[in-house]
């Protein structure tokens, strides 16, 4: 049973998530390259993992923006 007051048609702010993912791509690529050049393999590996996560999020956002993904309607009105 629903207890929250959020609307049934709530959507994620996909354009904001897109731009944050783009910024995250630039940041994590720069960090990975910078740590690799500074001979910090542990930090480079952590940055590379974050890069993969940001890339997955960017792909999900792009698919949802392209398809116009809507959350499922639980209670038809």
PDB file of N, CA and C in Angstrom:
ATOM      1  N   UNK A   1       0.833  -1.180   0.000  1.00  0.00           N
ATOM      2  CA  UNK A   1       0.000   0.000   0.000  1.00  0.00           C
ATOM      3  C   UNK A   1       0.879   1.246   0.000  1.00  0.00           C
ATOM      4  N   UNK A   2       0.475   2.217  -0.774  1.00  0.00           N
ATOM      5  CA  UNK A   2       1.244   3.453  -0.874  1.00  0.00           C
ATOM      6  C   UNK A   2       1.062   4.296   0.380  1.00  0.00           C
ATOM      7  N   UNK A   3       2.176   4.828   0.864  1.00  0.00           N
ATOM      8  CA  UNK A   3       2.107   5.726   2.011  1.00  0.00           C
ATOM      9  C   UNK A   3       2.665   7.101   1.684  1.00  0.00           C
ATOM     10  N   UNK A   4       3.351   7.225   0.571  1.00  0.00           N
ATOM     11  CA  UNK A   4       3.962   8.499   0.186  1.00  0.00           C
ATOM     12  C   UNK A   4       2.956   9.420  -0.470  1.00  0.00           C
ATOM     13  N   UNK A   5       3.371  10.654  -0.661  1.00  0.00           N
ATOM     14  CA  UNK A   5       2.475  11.627  -1.289  1.00  0.00           C
ATOM     15  C   UNK A   5       2.948  12.007  -2.690  1.00  0.00           C
ATOM     16  N   UNK A   6       3.903  11.259  -3.250  1.00  0.00           N
ATOM     17  CA  UNK A   6       4.401  11.581  -4.581  1.00  0.00           C
ATOM     18  C   UNK A   6       3.334  11.294  -5.626  1.00  0.00           C
ATOM     19  N   UNK A   7       3.340  12.039  -6.707  1.00  0.00           N
ATOM     20  CA  UNK A   7       2.329  11.810  -7.739  1.00  0.00           C
ATOM     21  C   UNK A   7       2.580  10.492  -8.474  1.00  0.00           C
ATOM     22  N   UNK A   8       1.528   9.948  -9.020  1.00  0.00           N
ATOM     23  CA  UNK A   8       1.643   8.691  -9.757  1.00  0.00           C
ATOM     24  C   UNK A   8       2.478   8.833 -11.018  1.00  0.00           C
ATOM     25  N   UNK A   9       2.525  10.019 -11.565  1.00  0.00           N
ATOM     26  CA  UNK A   9       3.228  10.215 -12.833  1.00  0.00           C
ATOM     27  C   UNK A   9       4.590  10.865 -12.636  1.00  0.00           C
ATOM     28  N   UNK A  10       5.184  10.715 -11.468  1.00  0.00           N
ATOM     29  CA  UNK A  10       6.490  11.314 -11.206  1.00  0.00           C
ATOM     30  C   UNK A  10       7.519  10.758 -12.182  1.00  0.00           C
ATOM     31  N   UNK A  11       8.361  11.637 -12.693  1.00  0.00           N
ATOM     32  CA  UNK A  11       9.399  11.238 -13.628  1.00  0.00           C
ATOM     33  C   UNK A  11      10.741  11.744 -13.123  1.00  0.00           C
ATOM     34  N   UNK A  12      11.790  11.022 -13.478  1.00  0.00           N
ATOM     35  CA  UNK A  12      13.143  11.446 -13.140  1.00  0.00           C
ATOM     36  C   UNK A  12      13.525  12.624 -14.040  1.00  0.00           C
ATOM     37  N   UNK A  13      14.253  13.596 -13.503  1.00  0.00           N
ATOM     38  CA  UNK A  13      14.705  14.716 -14.350  1.00  0.00           C
ATOM     39  C   UNK A  13      15.839  14.244 -15.262  1.00  0.00           C
ATOM     40  N   UNK A  14      15.469  13.638 -16.388  1.00  0.00           N
ATOM     41  CA  UNK A  14      16.445  12.966 -17.237  1.00  0.00           C
ATOM     42  C   UNK A  14      17.452  13.921 -17.860  1.00  0.00           C
ATOM     43  N   UNK A  15      17.045  15.129 -18.194  1.00  0.00           N
ATOM     44  CA  UNK A  15      17.997  16.053 -18.801  1.00  0.00           C
ATOM     45  C   UNK A  15      19.071  16.462 -17.790  1.00  0.00           C
ATOM     46  N   UNK A  16      18.670  16.640 -16.540  1.00  0.00           N
ATOM     47  CA  UNK A  16      19.649  16.942 -15.491  1.00  0.00           C
ATOM     48  C   UNK A  16      20.580  15.752 -15.298  1.00  0.00           C
ATOM     49  N   UNK A  17      20.026  14.542 -15.255  1.00  0.00           N
ATOM     50  CA  UNK A  17      20.864  13.350 -15.121  1.00  0.00           C
ATOM     51  C   UNK A  17      21.807  13.192 -16.306  1.00  0.00           C
ATOM     52  N   UNK A  18      21.338  13.571 -17.495  1.00  0.00           N
ATOM     53  CA  UNK A  18      22.201  13.502 -18.675  1.00  0.00           C
ATOM     54  C   UNK A  18      23.410  14.413 -18.510  1.00  0.00           C
ATOM     55  N   UNK A  19      23.175  15.677 -18.141  1.00  0.00           N
ATOM     56  CA  UNK A  19      24.288  16.624 -18.016  1.00  0.00           C
ATOM     57  C   UNK A  19      25.201  16.282 -16.842  1.00  0.00           C
ATOM     58  N   UNK A  20      24.650  15.754 -15.767  1.00  0.00           N
ATOM     59  CA  UNK A  20      25.503  15.304 -14.665  1.00  0.00           C
ATOM     60  C   UNK A  20      26.345  14.098 -15.084  1.00  0.00           C
ATOM     61  N   UNK A  21      25.793  13.230 -15.915  1.00  0.00           N
ATOM     62  CA  UNK A  21      26.560  12.084 -16.405  1.00  0.00           C
ATOM     63  C   UNK A  21      27.664  12.523 -17.359  1.00  0.00           C
ATOM     64  N   UNK A  22      27.378  13.516 -18.189  1.00  0.00           N
ATOM     65  CA  UNK A  22      28.417  14.040 -19.084  1.00  0.00           C
ATOM     66  C   UNK A  22      29.549  14.642 -18.262  1.00  0.00           C
ATOM     67  N   UNK A  23      29.192  15.429 -17.256  1.00  0.00           N
ATOM     68  CA  UNK A  23      30.197  16.023 -16.379  1.00  0.00           C
ATOM     69  C   UNK A  23      30.979  14.918 -15.657  1.00  0.00           C
ATOM     70  N   UNK A  24      30.272  13.885 -15.211  1.00  0.00           N
ATOM     71  CA  UNK A  24      30.919  12.753 -14.554  1.00  0.00           C
ATOM     72  C   UNK A  24      31.871  12.018 -15.481  1.00  0.00           C
ATOM     73  N   UNK A  25      31.501  11.909 -16.761  1.00  0.00           N
ATOM     74  CA  UNK A  25      32.395  11.290 -17.739  1.00  0.00           C
ATOM     75  C   UNK A  25      33.714  12.060 -17.818  1.00  0.00           C
ATOM     76  N   UNK A  26      33.605  13.374 -17.962  1.00  0.00           N
ATOM     77  CA  UNK A  26      34.811  14.197 -18.076  1.00  0.00           C
ATOM     78  C   UNK A  26      35.668  14.089 -16.817  1.00  0.00           C
ATOM     79  N   UNK A  27      35.030  14.140 -15.672  1.00  0.00           N
ATOM     80  CA  UNK A  27      35.754  14.084 -14.409  1.00  0.00           C
ATOM     81  C   UNK A  27      36.431  12.731 -14.217  1.00  0.00           C
ATOM     82  N   UNK A  28      35.718  11.652 -14.448  1.00  0.00           N
ATOM     83  CA  UNK A  28      36.305  10.333 -14.213  1.00  0.00           C
ATOM     84  C   UNK A  28      37.362   9.961 -15.253  1.00  0.00           C
ATOM     85  N   UNK A  29      37.183  10.400 -16.493  1.00  0.00           N
ATOM     86  CA  UNK A  29      38.221  10.163 -17.505  1.00  0.00           C
ATOM     87  C   UNK A  29      39.485  10.919 -17.112  1.00  0.00           C
ATOM     88  N   UNK A  30      39.316  12.176 -16.742  1.00  0.00           N
ATOM     89  CA  UNK A  30      40.472  12.975 -16.326  1.00  0.00           C
ATOM     90  C   UNK A  30      41.159  12.401 -15.103  1.00  0.00           C
ATOM     91  N   UNK A  31      40.386  11.951 -14.133  1.00  0.00           N
ATOM     92  CA  UNK A  31      40.971  11.373 -12.924  1.00  0.00           C
ATOM     93  C   UNK A  31      41.701  10.072 -13.238  1.00  0.00           C
ATOM     94  N   UNK A  32      41.105   9.237 -14.074  1.00  0.00           N
ATOM     95  CA  UNK A  32      41.751   7.960 -14.422  1.00  0.00           C
ATOM     96  C   UNK A  32      43.072   8.203 -15.134  1.00  0.00           C
ATOM     97  N   UNK A  33      43.065   9.092 -16.105  1.00  0.00           N
ATOM     98  CA  UNK A  33      44.302   9.394 -16.842  1.00  0.00           C
ATOM     99  C   UNK A  33      45.314  10.056 -15.916  1.00  0.00           C
ATOM    100  N   UNK A  34      44.862  11.007 -15.113  1.00  0.00           N
ATOM    101  CA  UNK A  34      45.774  11.706 -14.207  1.00  0.00           C
ATOM    102  C   UNK A  34      46.416  10.776 -13.193  1.00  0.00           C
ATOM    103  N   UNK A  35      45.629   9.901 -12.589  1.00  0.00           N
ATOM    104  CA  UNK A  35      46.191   8.970 -11.619  1.00  0.00           C
ATOM    105  C   UNK A  35      47.103   7.950 -12.286  1.00  0.00           C
ATOM    106  N   UNK A  36      46.773   7.550 -13.502  1.00  0.00           N
ATOM    107  CA  UNK A  36      47.635   6.605 -14.223  1.00  0.00           C
ATOM    108  C   UNK A  36      48.983   7.244 -14.533  1.00  0.00           C
ATOM    109  N   UNK A  37      48.951   8.504 -14.960  1.00  0.00           N
ATOM    110  CA  UNK A  37      50.202   9.206 -15.267  1.00  0.00           C
ATOM    111  C   UNK A  37      51.007   9.516 -14.006  1.00  0.00           C
ATOM    112  N   UNK A  38      50.325   9.683 -12.884  1.00  0.00           N
ATOM    113  CA  UNK A  38      51.002   9.968 -11.618  1.00  0.00           C
ATOM    114  C   UNK A  38      51.470   8.685 -10.932  1.00  0.00           C
ATOM    115  N   UNK A  39      51.327   7.553 -11.601  1.00  0.00           N
ATOM    116  CA  UNK A  39      51.755   6.257 -11.079  1.00  0.00           C
ATOM    117  C   UNK A  39      51.051   5.907  -9.775  1.00  0.00           C
ATOM    118  N   UNK A  40      49.735   6.083  -9.792  1.00  0.00           N
ATOM    119  CA  UNK A  40      48.867   5.706  -8.663  1.00  0.00           C
ATOM    120  C   UNK A  40      47.862   4.671  -9.167  1.00  0.00           C
ATOM    121  N   UNK A  41      48.282   3.404  -9.273  1.00  0.00           N
ATOM    122  CA  UNK A  41      47.400   2.401  -9.886  1.00  0.00           C
ATOM    123  C   UNK A  41      46.118   2.135  -9.096  1.00  0.00           C
ATOM    124  N   UNK A  42      46.166   2.219  -7.781  1.00  0.00           N
ATOM    125  CA  UNK A  42      44.965   1.981  -6.980  1.00  0.00           C
ATOM    126  C   UNK A  42      43.907   3.037  -7.229  1.00  0.00           C
ATOM    127  N   UNK A  43      44.317   4.297  -7.198  1.00  0.00           N
ATOM    128  CA  UNK A  43      43.372   5.388  -7.445  1.00  0.00           C
ATOM    129  C   UNK A  43      42.904   5.394  -8.895  1.00  0.00           C
ATOM    130  N   UNK A  44      43.783   5.013  -9.808  1.00  0.00           N
ATOM    131  CA  UNK A  44      43.382   4.912 -11.221  1.00  0.00           C
ATOM    132  C   UNK A  44      42.322   3.823 -11.396  1.00  0.00           C
ATOM    133  N   UNK A  45      42.473   2.713 -10.666  1.00  0.00           N
ATOM    134  CA  UNK A  45      41.492   1.628 -10.757  1.00  0.00           C
ATOM    135  C   UNK A  45      40.147   2.059 -10.191  1.00  0.00           C
ATOM    136  N   UNK A  46      40.158   2.768  -9.060  1.00  0.00           N
ATOM    137  CA  UNK A  46      38.906   3.263  -8.479  1.00  0.00           C
ATOM    138  C   UNK A  46      38.226   4.233  -9.440  1.00  0.00           C
ATOM    139  N   UNK A  47      39.004   5.117 -10.040  1.00  0.00           N
ATOM    140  CA  UNK A  47      38.450   6.071 -11.008  1.00  0.00           C
ATOM    141  C   UNK A  47      37.893   5.351 -12.232  1.00  0.00           C
ATOM    142  N   UNK A  48      38.563   4.292 -12.652  1.00  0.00           N
ATOM    143  CA  UNK A  48      38.080   3.533 -13.810  1.00  0.00           C
ATOM    144  C   UNK A  48      36.755   2.841 -13.497  1.00  0.00           C
ATOM    145  N   UNK A  49      36.606   2.322 -12.273  1.00  0.00           N
ATOM    146  CA  UNK A  49      35.338   1.699 -11.886  1.00  0.00           C
ATOM    147  C   UNK A  49      34.225   2.739 -11.866  1.00  0.00           C
ATOM    148  N   UNK A  50      34.520   3.915 -11.327  1.00  0.00           N
ATOM    149  CA  UNK A  50      33.527   4.994 -11.333  1.00  0.00           C
ATOM    150  C   UNK A  50      33.179   5.412 -12.758  1.00  0.00           C
ATOM    151  N   UNK A  51      34.169   5.408 -13.634  1.00  0.00           N
ATOM    152  CA  UNK A  51      33.950   5.728 -15.041  1.00  0.00           C
ATOM    153  C   UNK A  51      32.953   4.749 -15.658  1.00  0.00           C
ATOM    154  N   UNK A  52      33.115   3.461 -15.358  1.00  0.00           N
ATOM    155  CA  UNK A  52      32.187   2.448 -15.877  1.00  0.00           C
ATOM    156  C   UNK A  52      30.778   2.704 -15.353  1.00  0.00           C
ATOM    157  N   UNK A  53      30.650   3.006 -14.058  1.00  0.00           N
ATOM    158  CA  UNK A  53      29.327   3.265 -13.486  1.00  0.00           C
ATOM    159  C   UNK A  53      28.668   4.493 -14.103  1.00  0.00           C
ATOM    160  N   UNK A  54      29.437   5.542 -14.312  1.00  0.00           N
ATOM    161  CA  UNK A  54      28.893   6.760 -14.927  1.00  0.00           C
ATOM    162  C   UNK A  54      28.495   6.479 -16.371  1.00  0.00           C
ATOM    163  N   UNK A  55      29.261   5.662 -17.061  1.00  0.00           N
ATOM    164  CA  UNK A  55      28.937   5.313 -18.443  1.00  0.00           C
ATOM    165  C   UNK A  55      27.638   4.511 -18.509  1.00  0.00           C
ATOM    166  N   UNK A  56      27.458   3.572 -17.582  1.00  0.00           N
ATOM    167  CA  UNK A  56      26.211   2.792 -17.545  1.00  0.00           C
ATOM    168  C   UNK A  56      25.023   3.717 -17.284  1.00  0.00           C
ATOM    169  N   UNK A  57      25.184   4.647 -16.344  1.00  0.00           N
ATOM    170  CA  UNK A  57      24.095   5.592 -16.064  1.00  0.00           C
ATOM    171  C   UNK A  57      23.789   6.446 -17.289  1.00  0.00           C
ATOM    172  N   UNK A  58      24.821   6.896 -17.977  1.00  0.00           N
ATOM    173  CA  UNK A  58      24.618   7.704 -19.178  1.00  0.00           C
ATOM    174  C   UNK A  58      23.865   6.917 -20.247  1.00  0.00           C
ATOM    175  N   UNK A  59      24.195   5.656 -20.412  1.00  0.00           N
ATOM    176  CA  UNK A  59      23.496   4.817 -21.398  1.00  0.00           C
ATOM    177  C   UNK A  59      22.028   4.656 -21.017  1.00  0.00           C
ATOM    178  N   UNK A  60      21.761   4.413 -19.738  1.00  0.00           N
ATOM    179  CA  UNK A  60      20.377   4.267 -19.279  1.00  0.00           C
ATOM    180  C   UNK A  60      19.589   5.555 -19.526  1.00  0.00           C
ATOM    181  N   UNK A  61      20.195   6.687 -19.210  1.00  0.00           N
ATOM    182  CA  UNK A  61      19.523   7.979 -19.406  1.00  0.00           C
ATOM    183  C   UNK A  61      19.254   8.213 -20.884  1.00  0.00           C
ATOM    184  N   UNK A  62      20.227   7.936 -21.738  1.00  0.00           N
ATOM    185  CA  UNK A  62      20.030   8.144 -23.173  1.00  0.00           C
ATOM    186  C   UNK A  62      18.924   7.251 -23.729  1.00  0.00           C
ATOM    187  N   UNK A  63      18.872   6.011 -23.282  1.00  0.00           N
ATOM    188  CA  UNK A  63      17.806   5.105 -23.743  1.00  0.00           C
ATOM    189  C   UNK A  63      16.454   5.640 -23.289  1.00  0.00           C
ATOM    190  N   UNK A  64      16.361   6.068 -22.039  1.00  0.00           N
ATOM    191  CA  UNK A  64      15.081   6.576 -21.539  1.00  0.00           C
ATOM    192  C   UNK A  64      14.682   7.876 -22.230  1.00  0.00           C
ATOM    193  N   UNK A  65      15.647   8.745 -22.520  1.00  0.00           N
ATOM    194  CA  UNK A  65      15.324   9.975 -23.245  1.00  0.00           C
ATOM    195  C   UNK A  65      14.855   9.655 -24.662  1.00  0.00           C
ATOM    196  N   UNK A  66      15.504   8.699 -25.302  1.00  0.00           N
ATOM    197  CA  UNK A  66      15.174   8.366 -26.686  1.00  0.00           C
ATOM    198  C   UNK A  66      13.822   7.676 -26.810  1.00  0.00           C
ATOM    199  N   UNK A  67      13.504   6.796 -25.863  1.00  0.00           N
ATOM    200  CA  UNK A  67      12.263   6.031 -25.958  1.00  0.00           C
ATOM    201  C   UNK A  67      11.096   6.701 -25.255  1.00  0.00           C
ATOM    202  N   UNK A  68      11.362   7.753 -24.488  1.00  0.00           N
ATOM    203  CA  UNK A  68      10.288   8.390 -23.741  1.00  0.00           C
ATOM    204  C   UNK A  68       9.760   7.484 -22.656  1.00  0.00           C
ATOM    205  N   UNK A  69      10.638   6.767 -22.014  1.00  0.00           N
ATOM    206  CA  UNK A  69      10.261   5.783 -20.982  1.00  0.00           C
ATOM    207  C   UNK A  69       9.411   6.428 -19.898  1.00  0.00           C
ATOM    208  N   UNK A  70       8.288   5.819 -19.633  1.00  0.00           N
ATOM    209  CA  UNK A  70       7.392   6.253 -18.569  1.00  0.00           C
ATOM    210  C   UNK A  70       7.302   5.149 -17.536  1.00  0.00           C
ATOM    211  N   UNK A  71       7.168   5.506 -16.268  1.00  0.00           N
ATOM    212  CA  UNK A  71       6.982   4.457 -15.261  1.00  0.00           C
ATOM    213  C   UNK A  71       5.641   3.768 -15.465  1.00  0.00           C
ATOM    214  N   UNK A  72       5.513   2.511 -15.026  1.00  0.00           N
ATOM    215  CA  UNK A  72       4.241   1.802 -15.223  1.00  0.00           C
ATOM    216  C   UNK A  72       3.111   2.451 -14.431  1.00  0.00           C
ATOM    217  N   UNK A  73       1.931   2.458 -15.009  1.00  0.00           N
ATOM    218  CA  UNK A  73       0.747   3.024 -14.344  1.00  0.00           C
ATOM    219  C   UNK A  73       0.147   1.944 -13.468  1.00  0.00           C
ATOM    220  N   UNK A  74       0.208   2.118 -12.150  1.00  0.00           N
ATOM    221  CA  UNK A  74      -0.287   1.094 -11.242  1.00  0.00           C
ATOM    222  C   UNK A  74      -1.791   1.181 -11.063  1.00  0.00           C
ATOM    223  N   UNK A  75      -2.303   2.403 -11.003  1.00  0.00           N
ATOM    224  CA  UNK A  75      -3.732   2.589 -10.822  1.00  0.00           C
ATOM    225  C   UNK A  75      -4.270   3.443 -11.973  1.00  0.00           C
ATOM    226  N   UNK A  76      -4.970   2.817 -12.913  1.00  0.00           N
ATOM    227  CA  UNK A  76      -5.518   3.604 -14.037  1.00  0.00           C
ATOM    228  C   UNK A  76      -6.522   4.627 -13.525  1.00  0.00           C
ATOM    229  N   UNK A  77      -6.439   5.808 -14.111  1.00  0.00           N
ATOM    230  CA  UNK A  77      -7.348   6.889 -13.690  1.00  0.00           C
ATOM    231  C   UNK A  77      -8.388   7.144 -14.719  1.00  0.00           C
TER     232      UNK A  77
END
